[in-house]
């Protein structure tokens, strides 16, 4: 498709990453088998345009140039899975949403997480879950010869009743087996001898295995929670905990990451207080962002809500009443809340960066290229019949503006760009013979992609002139040794009790800009959020409003006054006190000292996975 003659100048120019963190992110998250940036973009573009045989050579080359120069950027999911033979169709989508109305939705959630996507889980219908009928004993078996038998601590050896296959489907079915036994009050026996050892390669998806330990931990915790609810239905917090343990299982030291958001009733104080139990947060509750849902007519104590946000960073707010003005079938959101979703619907994202375009005309063309890319991505069919039906009916797109604070705009600019995207989507869907998308635009948090593009994340301002940017790696990730050799500070993740995750600290400089998180007011941020929601995003805006202690009262007033124009928002105090926070402001002197010890020209290896763990600040860890 793309000729070598066309690609030659790009190959000669080499890769274009601004710092060691960007290169580490690319090599660990998007590079396959030692390919170059040119190879990656070629793979992604050729796969995308192949979905429509009528795409011209000129459009393919124009899209390649736009992505290579980062005017248009597929989501990390698209960079990683595009053009990879044997990739599961569902693994090509960013995020998903579901409603926890049966135990099977936990299994579906685990499946989507293991495919690399994030999941938004609504707890608003847990009253439909069955009563736990009786006590269930769980027996876990493992051969004494398995390299990780010490982590498993088996209850028996041999006598396999259910031997877990070494596959994604096997792990999901093990969870299904324990849930079914737990709700019905039957005993369950599972054997994990067949699960590959920690550190073994994962072929198609990439990375290395985490061993059977995290799975066994999940199964035992699910069994324990169900046995604590005999004769009744599960509470919202118990449902939250099972969801969080699912996330912990997928996250613990593995290549797959677990971005979760859980939605609870605004009146459910136990749910709202769940993150106040710090021991539980350290154990497992850090694996989801928790948000309360407004459905219209509630009396909200905004001052009390902001006080909780100030002390605990949560809950976030999902205004389902405002969402359903545009989409009356939406029931949940994706983990960073920029896309409302129907049950088991997937979201499909792409970004364009006006700050990397030489003119508004060029930005408008980038928006159209991004729209056509995104719609082609929607053409793949999904194995889950319910998910596929939602996709074919909705054809929902998520075209996002990246680096909102990096270019000058006004509401007329947003209206113009929105019209370009809406018209391009309508015209192209007609050409392809598919339904016109029910929604087309959003503002995504743009975690790893903003790193690659050297842009501010989504609607959020750059953090500070000088700061530390933290990222997480599995302890057995081959990238770790290279980063340590390059002088990057590395320490154990204090939120992972399995001790399989490490935290790296990268010094970053952005001096000379006008707007930073540190000098913005809550008025500035809410105004920008409302403008983006009303003039650009027909889905939603992923927004984390940062505030000072003295701004709490003003933030409560602003939320009260503007909530009717906001679909989703979370708020985080600037002085949050979190250990190993994703961002930490430092002085120029501290920056210079850290940089002096790091070799930013160091060669790194590809493989493994870096987690830029920052949903709490607005950006997303899902690739």
Coordinates of C-alpha atoms in Angstrom, one line a residue:
X1 CA 0.0 0.0 0.0
X2 CA 2.5 2.6 1.2
X3 CA 5.5 2.4 -1.1
X4 CA 9.0 2.4 0.2
X5 CA 9.7 5.3 -2.1
X6 CA 7.1 7.3 -0.2
X7 CA 8.4 6.1 3.2
X8 CA 12.1 6.7 2.5
X9 CA 12.3 10.4 3.8
X10 CA 10.4 9.4 7.0
X11 CA 12.9 6.5 7.6
X12 CA 15.8 8.8 7.1
X13 CA 14.4 11.4 9.5
X14 CA 14.2 8.7 12.2
X15 CA 11.9 8.8 15.3
X16 CA 10.7 12.1 16.8
X17 CA 10.3 11.7 20.6
X18 CA 11.0 14.7 22.9
X19 CA 12.5 12.9 25.9
X20 CA 13.3 9.5 27.5
X21 CA 9.8 9.1 29.0
X22 CA 8.3 9.5 25.5
X23 CA 10.7 7.0 24.0
X24 CA 10.2 4.5 26.9
X25 CA 6.4 4.9 26.4
X26 CA 6.6 4.3 22.7
X27 CA 9.0 1.3 23.0
X28 CA 7.1 -0.4 25.8
X29 CA 3.6 0.3 24.7
X30 CA 3.5 0.6 20.9
X31 CA 6.6 -0.7 19.3
X32 CA 6.4 -4.4 18.1
X33 CA 9.5 -6.5 17.4
X34 CA 11.9 -3.7 17.3
X35 CA 10.1 -1.7 14.7
X36 CA 10.7 2.0 14.1
X37 CA 8.2 4.8 14.5
X38 CA 7.8 4.8 10.7
X39 CA 7.1 1.0 10.8
X40 CA 4.5 1.5 13.5
X41 CA 2.7 4.2 11.6
X42 CA 2.8 2.2 8.4
X43 CA 1.3 -0.8 10.1
X44 CA -1.5 1.2 11.7
X45 CA -2.4 3.2 8.5
X46 CA -2.3 0.2 6.2
X47 CA -4.6 -1.8 8.5
X48 CA -7.0 1.1 8.9
X49 CA -7.4 2.0 5.2
X50 CA -7.7 -1.7 4.2
X51 CA -11.1 -1.7 5.9
X52 CA -12.4 0.4 3.0
X53 CA -11.2 -0.7 -0.4
X54 CA -12.2 2.7 -1.9
X55 CA -9.6 4.7 0.1
X56 CA -7.3 6.4 -2.3
X57 CA -3.5 6.2 -2.2
X58 CA -3.4 10.0 -1.7
X59 CA -5.6 9.7 1.5
X60 CA -3.5 6.9 2.8
X61 CA -0.3 8.9 2.4
X62 CA -1.9 12.0 3.8
X63 CA -3.1 10.1 6.9
X64 CA 0.4 8.5 7.3
X65 CA 2.0 12.0 7.2
X66 CA -0.5 13.4 9.7
X67 CA 0.1 10.5 12.2
X68 CA 3.9 10.4 11.7
X69 CA 4.0 14.2 12.5
X70 CA 1.4 13.8 15.3
X71 CA -1.2 16.1 13.9
X72 CA -3.5 13.2 14.1
X73 CA -3.0 10.5 16.6
X74 CA -4.8 7.1 16.9
X75 CA -5.5 6.1 20.5
X76 CA -2.8 4.0 22.1
X77 CA -5.0 1.0 21.5
X78 CA -4.9 1.7 17.8
X79 CA -1.1 2.1 17.8
X80 CA -0.7 -1.2 19.6
X81 CA -3.1 -3.4 17.9
X82 CA -3.4 -2.0 14.4
X83 CA -2.3 -4.4 11.7
X84 CA -1.4 -7.2 14.1
X85 CA -2.4 -10.7 12.8
X86 CA -4.5 -12.7 15.2
X87 CA -5.5 -9.8 17.4
X88 CA -8.9 -10.3 19.1
X89 CA -11.4 -7.8 17.5
X90 CA -12.4 -6.5 21.0
X91 CA -8.8 -5.7 21.8
X92 CA -8.8 -3.0 19.2
X93 CA -11.2 -0.8 21.1
X94 CA -10.3 1.5 23.9
X95 CA -12.9 1.1 26.6
X96 CA -16.2 -0.5 27.4
X97 CA -19.2 -0.1 29.7
X98 CA -21.6 -2.4 31.5
X99 CA -24.2 -2.6 34.2
X100 CA -23.7 -5.0 37.0
X101 CA -27.1 -6.7 36.9
X102 CA -25.9 -10.3 37.0
X103 CA -22.7 -12.1 38.1
X104 CA -21.8 -12.7 34.5
X105 CA -21.0 -9.0 34.1
X106 CA -18.0 -9.5 36.4
X107 CA -16.7 -12.2 34.0
X108 CA -17.4 -9.9 31.0
X109 CA -15.5 -7.1 32.7
X110 CA -12.5 -9.4 33.5
X111 CA -12.5 -10.5 29.8
X112 CA -12.5 -6.9 28.5
X113 CA -9.8 -5.9 31.0
X114 CA -7.6 -8.8 29.9
X115 CA -8.0 -7.7 26.3
X116 CA -6.5 -4.4 27.4
X117 CA -9.5 -2.1 27.5
X118 CA -10.9 -0.1 30.4
X119 CA -14.4 -0.8 31.7
X120 CA -17.0 1.5 33.2
X121 CA -19.1 -0.5 35.7
X122 CA -22.5 0.8 36.9
X123 CA -23.6 -0.5 40.3
X124 CA -27.0 1.2 39.9
X125 CA -28.8 -2.1 39.3
X126 CA -27.1 -4.5 41.7
X127 CA -30.6 -5.2 43.2
X128 CA -31.0 -7.6 40.3
X129 CA -28.1 -9.8 41.5
X130 CA -29.2 -13.1 43.2
X131 CA -29.2 -13.8 47.0
X132 CA -26.1 -15.7 48.2
X133 CA -27.7 -19.1 49.2
X134 CA -25.1 -20.7 51.4
X135 CA -21.5 -21.3 52.4
X136 CA -19.0 -22.2 49.6
X137 CA -15.6 -23.8 50.2
X138 CA -12.9 -23.0 47.7
X139 CA -10.0 -25.4 47.2
X140 CA -7.1 -24.3 45.0
X141 CA -4.7 -26.9 43.7
X142 CA -1.2 -26.5 42.2
X143 CA 1.6 -28.9 41.4
X144 CA 4.5 -28.8 43.8
X145 CA 6.7 -28.5 40.7
X146 CA 5.2 -25.2 39.4
X147 CA 7.7 -22.4 39.7
X148 CA 5.2 -20.2 41.5
X149 CA 3.7 -22.7 43.9
X150 CA 4.9 -20.6 46.8
X151 CA 2.7 -17.7 45.7
X152 CA -0.3 -20.0 45.2
X153 CA -0.1 -21.7 48.6
X154 CA -2.4 -24.5 47.4
X155 CA -5.0 -26.3 49.5
X156 CA -4.4 -29.5 47.7
X157 CA -2.0 -31.1 45.1
X158 CA -3.5 -33.1 42.2
X159 CA -7.1 -34.4 42.2
X160 CA -8.0 -31.8 39.6
X161 CA -11.7 -31.1 39.4
X162 CA -11.4 -28.0 37.3
X163 CA -8.0 -27.3 35.7
X164 CA -7.7 -23.8 34.5
X165 CA -6.6 -23.5 30.9
X166 CA -3.6 -21.2 30.3
X167 CA -5.7 -18.6 28.4
X168 CA -7.8 -15.5 28.8
X169 CA -10.9 -17.6 28.5
X170 CA -9.6 -20.0 31.2
X171 CA -9.1 -17.2 33.7
X172 CA -12.6 -15.8 33.0
X173 CA -14.1 -19.3 33.4
X174 CA -12.3 -19.8 36.7
X175 CA -13.9 -16.6 38.0
X176 CA -17.3 -17.8 36.6
X177 CA -16.9 -21.1 38.4
X178 CA -16.2 -19.5 41.7
X179 CA -19.0 -16.9 41.4
X180 CA -21.5 -19.6 40.5
X181 CA -20.4 -21.8 43.4
X182 CA -20.4 -18.9 45.8
X183 CA -23.9 -17.7 44.9
X184 CA -25.4 -21.2 45.0
X185 CA -23.6 -22.3 48.2
X186 CA -21.6 -25.1 46.5
X187 CA -17.9 -26.0 47.0
X188 CA -15.5 -25.3 44.2
X189 CA -12.1 -26.8 43.3
X190 CA -9.8 -25.2 40.8
X191 CA -6.2 -26.2 39.8
X192 CA -3.8 -23.6 38.5
X193 CA -0.9 -26.0 37.5
X194 CA -1.5 -25.2 33.9
X195 CA -1.2 -21.4 34.2
X196 CA 2.2 -20.3 32.8
X197 CA 4.8 -19.1 35.2
X198 CA 5.5 -15.5 36.0
X199 CA 7.8 -13.9 33.4
X200 CA 6.8 -16.2 30.6
X201 CA 6.0 -14.4 27.3
X202 CA 2.5 -13.5 26.1
X203 CA 2.6 -13.8 22.4
X204 CA -0.1 -12.1 20.4
X205 CA -1.0 -9.4 23.0
X206 CA 2.7 -9.0 24.0
X207 CA 4.5 -8.6 27.3
X208 CA 5.1 -11.2 30.0
X209 CA 2.8 -13.3 32.2
X210 CA 2.2 -12.6 35.9
X211 CA 1.9 -16.2 37.0
X212 CA -1.1 -17.8 38.8
X213 CA -0.7 -15.8 42.0
X214 CA -2.9 -12.8 41.1
X215 CA -5.7 -15.1 39.8
X216 CA -5.7 -17.2 43.0
X217 CA -5.8 -14.1 45.1
X218 CA -8.9 -12.9 43.1
X219 CA -10.7 -16.2 43.4
X220 CA -10.1 -16.5 47.2
X221 CA -11.3 -12.9 47.8
X222 CA -14.4 -13.4 45.7
X223 CA -15.2 -16.6 47.7
X224 CA -14.5 -14.7 51.0
X225 CA -16.9 -11.8 50.1
X226 CA -19.7 -14.1 49.0
X227 CA -19.4 -16.2 52.2
X228 CA -19.8 -13.0 54.2
X229 CA -23.2 -12.3 52.5
X230 CA -25.0 -15.7 53.1
X231 CA -28.8 -15.3 53.0
X232 CA -28.9 -11.8 51.5
X233 CA -27.9 -9.8 48.4
X234 CA -24.5 -8.1 48.1
X235 CA -24.1 -4.5 49.2
X236 CA -22.8 -1.9 46.9
X237 CA -19.4 -1.9 48.7
X238 CA -19.2 -5.7 48.4
X239 CA -19.9 -5.4 44.7
X240 CA -17.3 -2.6 44.4
X241 CA -14.8 -4.8 46.2
X242 CA -15.3 -7.8 43.8
X243 CA -15.0 -5.4 40.9
X244 CA -11.8 -3.9 42.4
X245 CA -10.3 -7.4 43.0
X246 CA -10.9 -8.2 39.4
X247 CA -9.0 -5.1 38.5
X248 CA -6.2 -5.9 40.9
X249 CA -5.8 -9.3 39.4
X250 CA -5.4 -7.9 35.9
X251 CA -3.2 -5.1 37.0
X252 CA -0.7 -6.8 39.4
X253 CA 2.6 -6.8 37.6
X254 CA 1.1 -7.8 34.2
X255 CA 1.2 -6.3 30.8
X256 CA -2.5 -5.7 30.9
X257 CA -3.7 -2.7 32.9
X258 CA -7.1 -2.3 34.6
X259 CA -8.7 1.1 34.1
X260 CA -12.0 0.9 35.9
X261 CA -14.7 3.4 36.9
X262 CA -17.5 2.4 39.1
X263 CA -20.8 4.3 39.3
X264 CA -22.9 4.4 42.4
X265 CA -26.1 6.2 43.7
X266 CA -25.5 9.7 44.9
X267 CA -27.5 8.8 48.1
X268 CA -25.4 5.7 48.8
X269 CA -23.1 6.9 51.6
X270 CA -21.4 3.6 52.0
X271 CA -20.3 3.7 48.4
X272 CA -19.2 7.3 48.7
X273 CA -17.2 6.5 51.8
X274 CA -15.5 3.4 50.3
X275 CA -12.2 5.2 49.6
X276 CA -12.1 6.6 53.1
X277 CA -10.9 3.1 54.3
X278 CA -7.2 3.6 53.6
X279 CA -6.3 0.0 54.3
X280 CA -8.8 -1.1 51.7
X281 CA -7.4 1.4 49.3
X282 CA -3.9 0.1 49.7
X283 CA -5.3 -3.5 49.4
X284 CA -7.5 -3.2 46.3
X285 CA -9.8 -0.2 46.1
X286 CA -7.2 1.9 44.3
X287 CA -8.0 0.0 41.1
X288 CA -11.1 2.0 40.3
X289 CA -12.2 5.6 40.1
X290 CA -15.5 6.0 41.9
X291 CA -18.2 8.4 40.8
X292 CA -21.7 9.2 41.9
X293 CA -24.5 9.4 39.4
X294 CA -27.0 12.3 39.2
X295 CA -30.2 11.3 37.6
X296 CA -32.2 14.5 38.0
X297 CA -34.0 16.0 41.0
X298 CA -31.5 15.1 43.7
X299 CA -30.7 17.6 46.4
X300 CA -26.9 17.6 46.5
X301 CA -24.9 19.0 49.4
X302 CA -22.1 20.5 47.2
X303 CA -20.1 21.8 50.1
X304 CA -19.9 18.3 51.7
X305 CA -19.1 16.7 48.3
X306 CA -16.3 19.1 47.7
X307 CA -14.9 18.4 51.2
X308 CA -14.8 14.7 50.4
X309 CA -13.0 15.5 47.1
X310 CA -10.6 17.7 49.0
X311 CA -9.7 15.0 51.5
X312 CA -10.0 11.8 49.4
X313 CA -9.9 13.0 45.7
X314 CA -13.3 11.3 45.1
X315 CA -16.1 10.8 44.3
X316 CA -16.3 12.0 40.7
X317 CA -19.6 13.1 39.2
X318 CA -21.5 11.6 36.3
X319 CA -24.5 13.7 35.4
X320 CA -26.7 11.0 33.7
X321 CA -29.6 13.5 33.5
X322 CA -27.5 15.7 31.2
X323 CA -26.1 12.7 29.3
X324 CA -29.6 11.5 28.5
X325 CA -30.7 14.8 27.0
X326 CA -28.5 13.7 24.1
X327 CA -28.6 9.9 24.5
X328 CA -31.6 8.5 26.4
X329 CA -30.2 4.9 26.3
X330 CA -26.9 5.6 28.0
X331 CA -26.3 3.7 31.2
X332 CA -22.6 4.2 32.0
X333 CA -19.4 5.9 30.9
X334 CA -16.0 4.7 29.9
X335 CA -13.3 4.9 32.7
X336 CA -12.3 8.5 32.1
X337 CA -15.9 9.5 31.4
X338 CA -15.5 11.2 28.0
X339 CA -17.9 8.8 26.3
X340 CA -21.4 7.8 27.6
X341 CA -22.1 4.2 26.7
X342 CA -24.9 1.7 26.4
X343 CA -24.5 -1.6 28.2
X344 CA -21.6 -3.6 26.7
X345 CA -20.9 -0.9 24.2
X346 CA -17.3 -0.1 23.2
X347 CA -15.8 3.4 22.6
X348 CA -13.6 4.2 19.7
X349 CA -11.2 7.2 20.0
X350 CA -8.8 9.3 18.0
X351 CA -7.2 12.7 18.5
X352 CA -6.0 15.6 16.4
X353 CA -3.7 18.3 17.7
X354 CA -4.3 21.9 16.3
X355 CA -1.2 23.1 18.1
X356 CA 0.8 20.9 15.7
X357 CA -0.9 22.3 12.6
X358 CA 0.3 25.3 10.8
X359 CA -3.1 26.9 10.4
X360 CA -6.8 26.5 11.3
X361 CA -7.3 25.2 7.7
X362 CA -4.8 22.5 8.4
X363 CA -6.4 21.7 11.7
X364 CA -9.8 21.3 10.1
X365 CA -8.3 18.9 7.6
X366 CA -6.7 17.0 10.4
X367 CA -10.1 16.7 12.1
X368 CA -11.6 15.2 8.9
X369 CA -8.8 12.7 8.5
X370 CA -9.2 11.7 12.2
X371 CA -13.0 11.3 11.7
X372 CA -12.6 9.0 8.7
X373 CA -9.9 7.0 10.5
X374 CA -12.2 6.5 13.5
X375 CA -15.2 5.5 11.4
X376 CA -13.2 2.8 9.6
X377 CA -12.1 1.4 12.9
X378 CA -15.8 0.9 13.8
X379 CA -16.2 -1.5 10.8
X380 CA -14.7 -4.5 12.6
X381 CA -17.3 -6.9 13.9
X382 CA -17.3 -8.0 17.6
X383 CA -17.7 -11.6 18.8
X384 CA -20.0 -10.7 21.6
X385 CA -23.5 -10.4 20.0
X386 CA -24.7 -7.7 22.4
X387 CA -21.6 -5.6 21.9
X388 CA -21.7 -6.0 18.1
X389 CA -25.4 -5.1 18.0
X390 CA -24.7 -1.9 19.9
X391 CA -21.8 -1.0 17.7
X392 CA -23.7 -1.5 14.4
X393 CA -26.7 0.5 15.7
X394 CA -24.7 3.4 17.2
X395 CA -21.4 3.7 15.3
X396 CA -20.4 6.1 18.0
X397 CA -17.1 8.0 17.4
X398 CA -14.8 9.7 19.8
X399 CA -12.9 12.4 17.8
X400 CA -11.0 14.5 20.4
X401 CA -9.1 17.7 20.3
X402 CA -5.7 17.1 21.9
X403 CA -3.7 19.8 23.7
X404 CA -6.6 22.2 24.2
X405 CA -4.4 24.5 26.3
X406 CA -1.7 24.6 23.6
X407 CA -3.5 26.7 21.0
X408 CA -5.7 29.8 20.9
X409 CA -9.4 29.0 20.4
X410 CA -12.8 30.4 21.0
X411 CA -16.3 29.0 20.9
X412 CA -16.6 29.9 17.2
X413 CA -13.5 27.8 16.5
X414 CA -15.0 24.9 18.4
X415 CA -18.3 25.2 16.5
X416 CA -16.5 25.3 13.2
X417 CA -14.4 22.2 14.0
X418 CA -17.4 20.3 15.3
X419 CA -19.4 21.0 12.1
X420 CA -16.4 19.7 10.1
X421 CA -16.4 16.4 12.1
X422 CA -20.2 15.9 12.0
X423 CA -20.4 16.5 8.3
X424 CA -17.4 14.2 7.6
X425 CA -19.0 11.5 9.7
X426 CA -22.4 11.8 8.1
X427 CA -20.9 11.8 4.5
X428 CA -18.6 8.9 5.1
X429 CA -21.2 6.7 6.8
X430 CA -23.5 7.2 3.9
X431 CA -20.6 6.3 1.5
X432 CA -19.8 3.2 3.6
X433 CA -23.5 2.2 3.9
X434 CA -23.5 2.2 7.7
X435 CA -25.6 4.0 10.3
X436 CA -24.7 7.6 10.9
X437 CA -22.9 7.9 14.3
X438 CA -25.1 8.9 17.2
X439 CA -22.3 11.0 18.5
X440 CA -18.9 12.0 17.1
X441 CA -16.8 14.2 19.5
X442 CA -15.3 14.2 22.9
X443 CA -12.3 15.5 24.9
X444 CA -10.3 12.5 25.9
X445 CA -7.7 12.6 28.7
X446 CA -4.9 11.7 26.4
X447 CA -2.3 10.1 28.8
X448 CA 0.3 8.3 26.7
X449 CA -0.6 9.9 23.4
X450 CA 0.0 13.4 24.9
X451 CA 3.4 12.1 26.0
X452 CA 4.3 11.1 22.5
X453 CA 3.1 14.4 21.0
X454 CA 4.7 16.6 23.6
X455 CA 1.2 18.1 24.3
X456 CA -0.8 19.0 27.4
X457 CA -3.3 16.2 28.2
X458 CA -6.8 16.8 26.9
X459 CA -8.5 19.9 28.3
X460 CA -5.9 20.1 31.1
X461 CA -3.2 22.7 31.4
X462 CA 0.4 21.6 31.7
X463 CA 1.2 20.7 35.3
X464 CA 4.1 23.1 36.1
X465 CA 7.2 24.6 34.6
X466 CA 9.2 21.8 36.2
X467 CA 7.8 18.6 37.6
X468 CA 8.3 14.9 38.1
X469 CA 6.2 12.6 35.9
X470 CA 5.7 9.1 37.4
X471 CA 5.1 5.9 35.5
X472 CA 4.7 2.3 36.6
X473 CA 6.4 -0.8 35.3
X474 CA 6.1 -4.5 36.1
X475 CA 9.1 -5.5 38.1
X476 CA 10.0 -8.1 35.5
X477 CA 9.6 -5.7 32.6
X478 CA 12.8 -5.8 30.4
X479 CA 12.6 -2.0 30.2
X480 CA 13.4 -1.6 34.0
X481 CA 17.0 -2.5 33.9
X482 CA 17.7 -0.1 31.0
X483 CA 16.0 2.8 32.8
X484 CA 17.9 2.1 36.0
X485 CA 21.2 2.0 34.0
X486 CA 20.2 5.3 32.4
X487 CA 19.8 6.8 35.9
X488 CA 16.0 7.0 36.2
X489 CA 15.0 6.8 39.9
X490 CA 13.0 3.7 40.6
X491 CA 11.1 2.5 43.7
X492 CA 8.5 -0.1 44.7
X493 CA 4.8 0.8 44.1
X494 CA 3.3 1.3 47.6
X495 CA -0.2 0.6 46.2
X496 CA 0.7 -2.9 45.0
X497 CA 1.0 -5.4 47.8
X498 CA 2.1 -8.1 45.4
X499 CA 5.5 -6.2 45.1
X500 CA 5.4 -6.8 41.3
X501 CA 5.2 -3.2 40.3
X502 CA 7.9 -0.4 40.3
X503 CA 7.5 3.4 40.0
X504 CA 9.8 5.4 37.9
X505 CA 10.3 9.2 38.2
X506 CA 11.0 11.3 35.1
X507 CA 11.9 15.0 35.4
X508 CA 10.0 17.1 32.9
X509 CA 10.4 20.8 31.9
X510 CA 7.9 23.1 30.2
X511 CA 9.1 26.6 31.1
X512 CA 7.8 29.8 29.5
X513 CA 4.1 28.8 29.0
X514 CA 1.2 31.0 30.1
X515 CA -1.1 28.5 31.8
X516 CA -0.2 25.8 34.3
X517 CA -2.2 23.7 36.8
X518 CA -0.5 25.7 39.5
X519 CA -1.8 29.1 38.5
X520 CA -5.2 28.3 37.1
X521 CA -8.4 29.0 39.2
X522 CA -11.4 26.8 39.4
X523 CA -13.3 29.5 37.5
X524 CA -10.9 29.1 34.6
X525 CA -11.3 25.4 34.5
X526 CA -15.1 25.2 34.8
X527 CA -15.5 27.8 32.1
X528 CA -13.3 25.8 29.8
X529 CA -15.1 22.6 30.6
X530 CA -18.5 24.1 29.9
X531 CA -17.4 25.7 26.7
X532 CA -15.9 22.4 25.4
X533 CA -19.1 20.5 26.4
X534 CA -21.5 23.0 24.8
X535 CA -19.5 23.8 21.7
X536 CA -17.5 20.7 20.9
X537 CA -18.3 17.4 22.7
X538 CA -21.6 15.7 21.8
X539 CA -20.2 12.8 23.9
X540 CA -18.5 14.3 27.0
X541 CA -15.4 16.0 28.3
X542 CA -13.0 14.1 30.5
X543 CA -12.2 16.8 33.1
X544 CA -10.3 16.8 36.4
X545 CA -10.6 20.2 38.1
X546 CA -7.6 21.0 40.3
X547 CA -8.3 23.3 43.3
X548 CA -6.6 24.9 46.2
X549 CA -7.9 24.6 49.8
X550 CA -9.2 28.2 49.8
X551 CA -11.2 27.5 46.6
X552 CA -13.4 24.8 48.1
X553 CA -16.4 27.1 48.6
X554 CA -16.1 28.6 45.2
X555 CA -15.8 25.2 43.6
X556 CA -19.0 24.1 45.3
X557 CA -20.8 27.2 44.0
X558 CA -19.5 26.6 40.5
X559 CA -20.6 23.0 40.4
X560 CA -24.1 24.0 41.7
X561 CA -24.4 26.7 39.1
X562 CA -23.1 24.8 36.1
X563 CA -23.9 21.2 36.7
X564 CA -26.7 21.3 34.1
X565 CA -24.1 21.9 31.4
X566 CA -21.6 19.3 32.7
X567 CA -21.8 15.6 31.8
X568 CA -18.9 14.4 33.9
X569 CA -16.3 15.9 36.2
X570 CA -13.9 15.0 38.9
X571 CA -12.1 17.3 41.2
X572 CA -8.7 16.8 42.8
X573 CA -7.0 19.1 45.4
X574 CA -3.6 20.4 44.3
X575 CA -2.2 19.5 47.7
X576 CA -3.6 16.0 47.7
X577 CA -0.9 14.2 49.8
X578 CA -1.0 11.0 47.7
X579 CA 2.1 8.9 47.9
X580 CA 3.8 8.5 44.5
X581 CA 1.4 10.9 42.8
X582 CA 1.5 10.9 39.0
X583 CA 2.7 14.6 39.0
X584 CA 4.9 16.4 41.6
X585 CA 6.0 20.0 41.1
X586 CA 9.7 20.6 41.6
X587 CA 12.0 23.6 41.4
X588 CA 14.4 24.4 38.5
X589 CA 17.3 23.5 40.8
X590 CA 15.7 20.1 41.6
X591 CA 15.0 19.5 38.0
X592 CA 18.6 20.3 37.0
X593 CA 19.9 18.0 39.7
X594 CA 17.7 15.1 38.6
X595 CA 18.5 15.6 34.9
X596 CA 22.2 15.6 35.6
X597 CA 21.9 12.0 36.7
X598 CA 19.9 10.7 33.7
X599 CA 21.2 9.8 30.3
X600 CA 18.4 11.0 28.1
X601 CA 20.2 9.6 25.0
X602 CA 20.3 6.1 26.4
X603 CA 19.2 3.3 24.2
X604 CA 16.2 1.4 25.6
X605 CA 14.7 -2.0 24.8
X606 CA 11.2 -2.6 23.5
X607 CA 8.7 -4.8 25.4
X608 CA 6.8 -4.8 28.6
X609 CA 4.4 -2.0 29.5
X610 CA 4.6 1.4 31.2
X611 CA 1.6 2.6 33.1
X612 CA 1.2 6.4 33.2
X613 CA -1.1 6.1 36.1
X614 CA -3.0 9.4 36.1
X615 CA -6.7 9.1 35.7
X616 CA -6.9 11.1 39.0
X617 CA -5.2 14.1 37.2
X618 CA -7.2 13.8 34.0
X619 CA -5.1 11.5 31.8
X620 CA -5.7 7.9 31.1
X621 CA -3.5 4.8 31.5
X622 CA -5.1 2.7 28.8
X623 CA -3.1 2.2 25.7

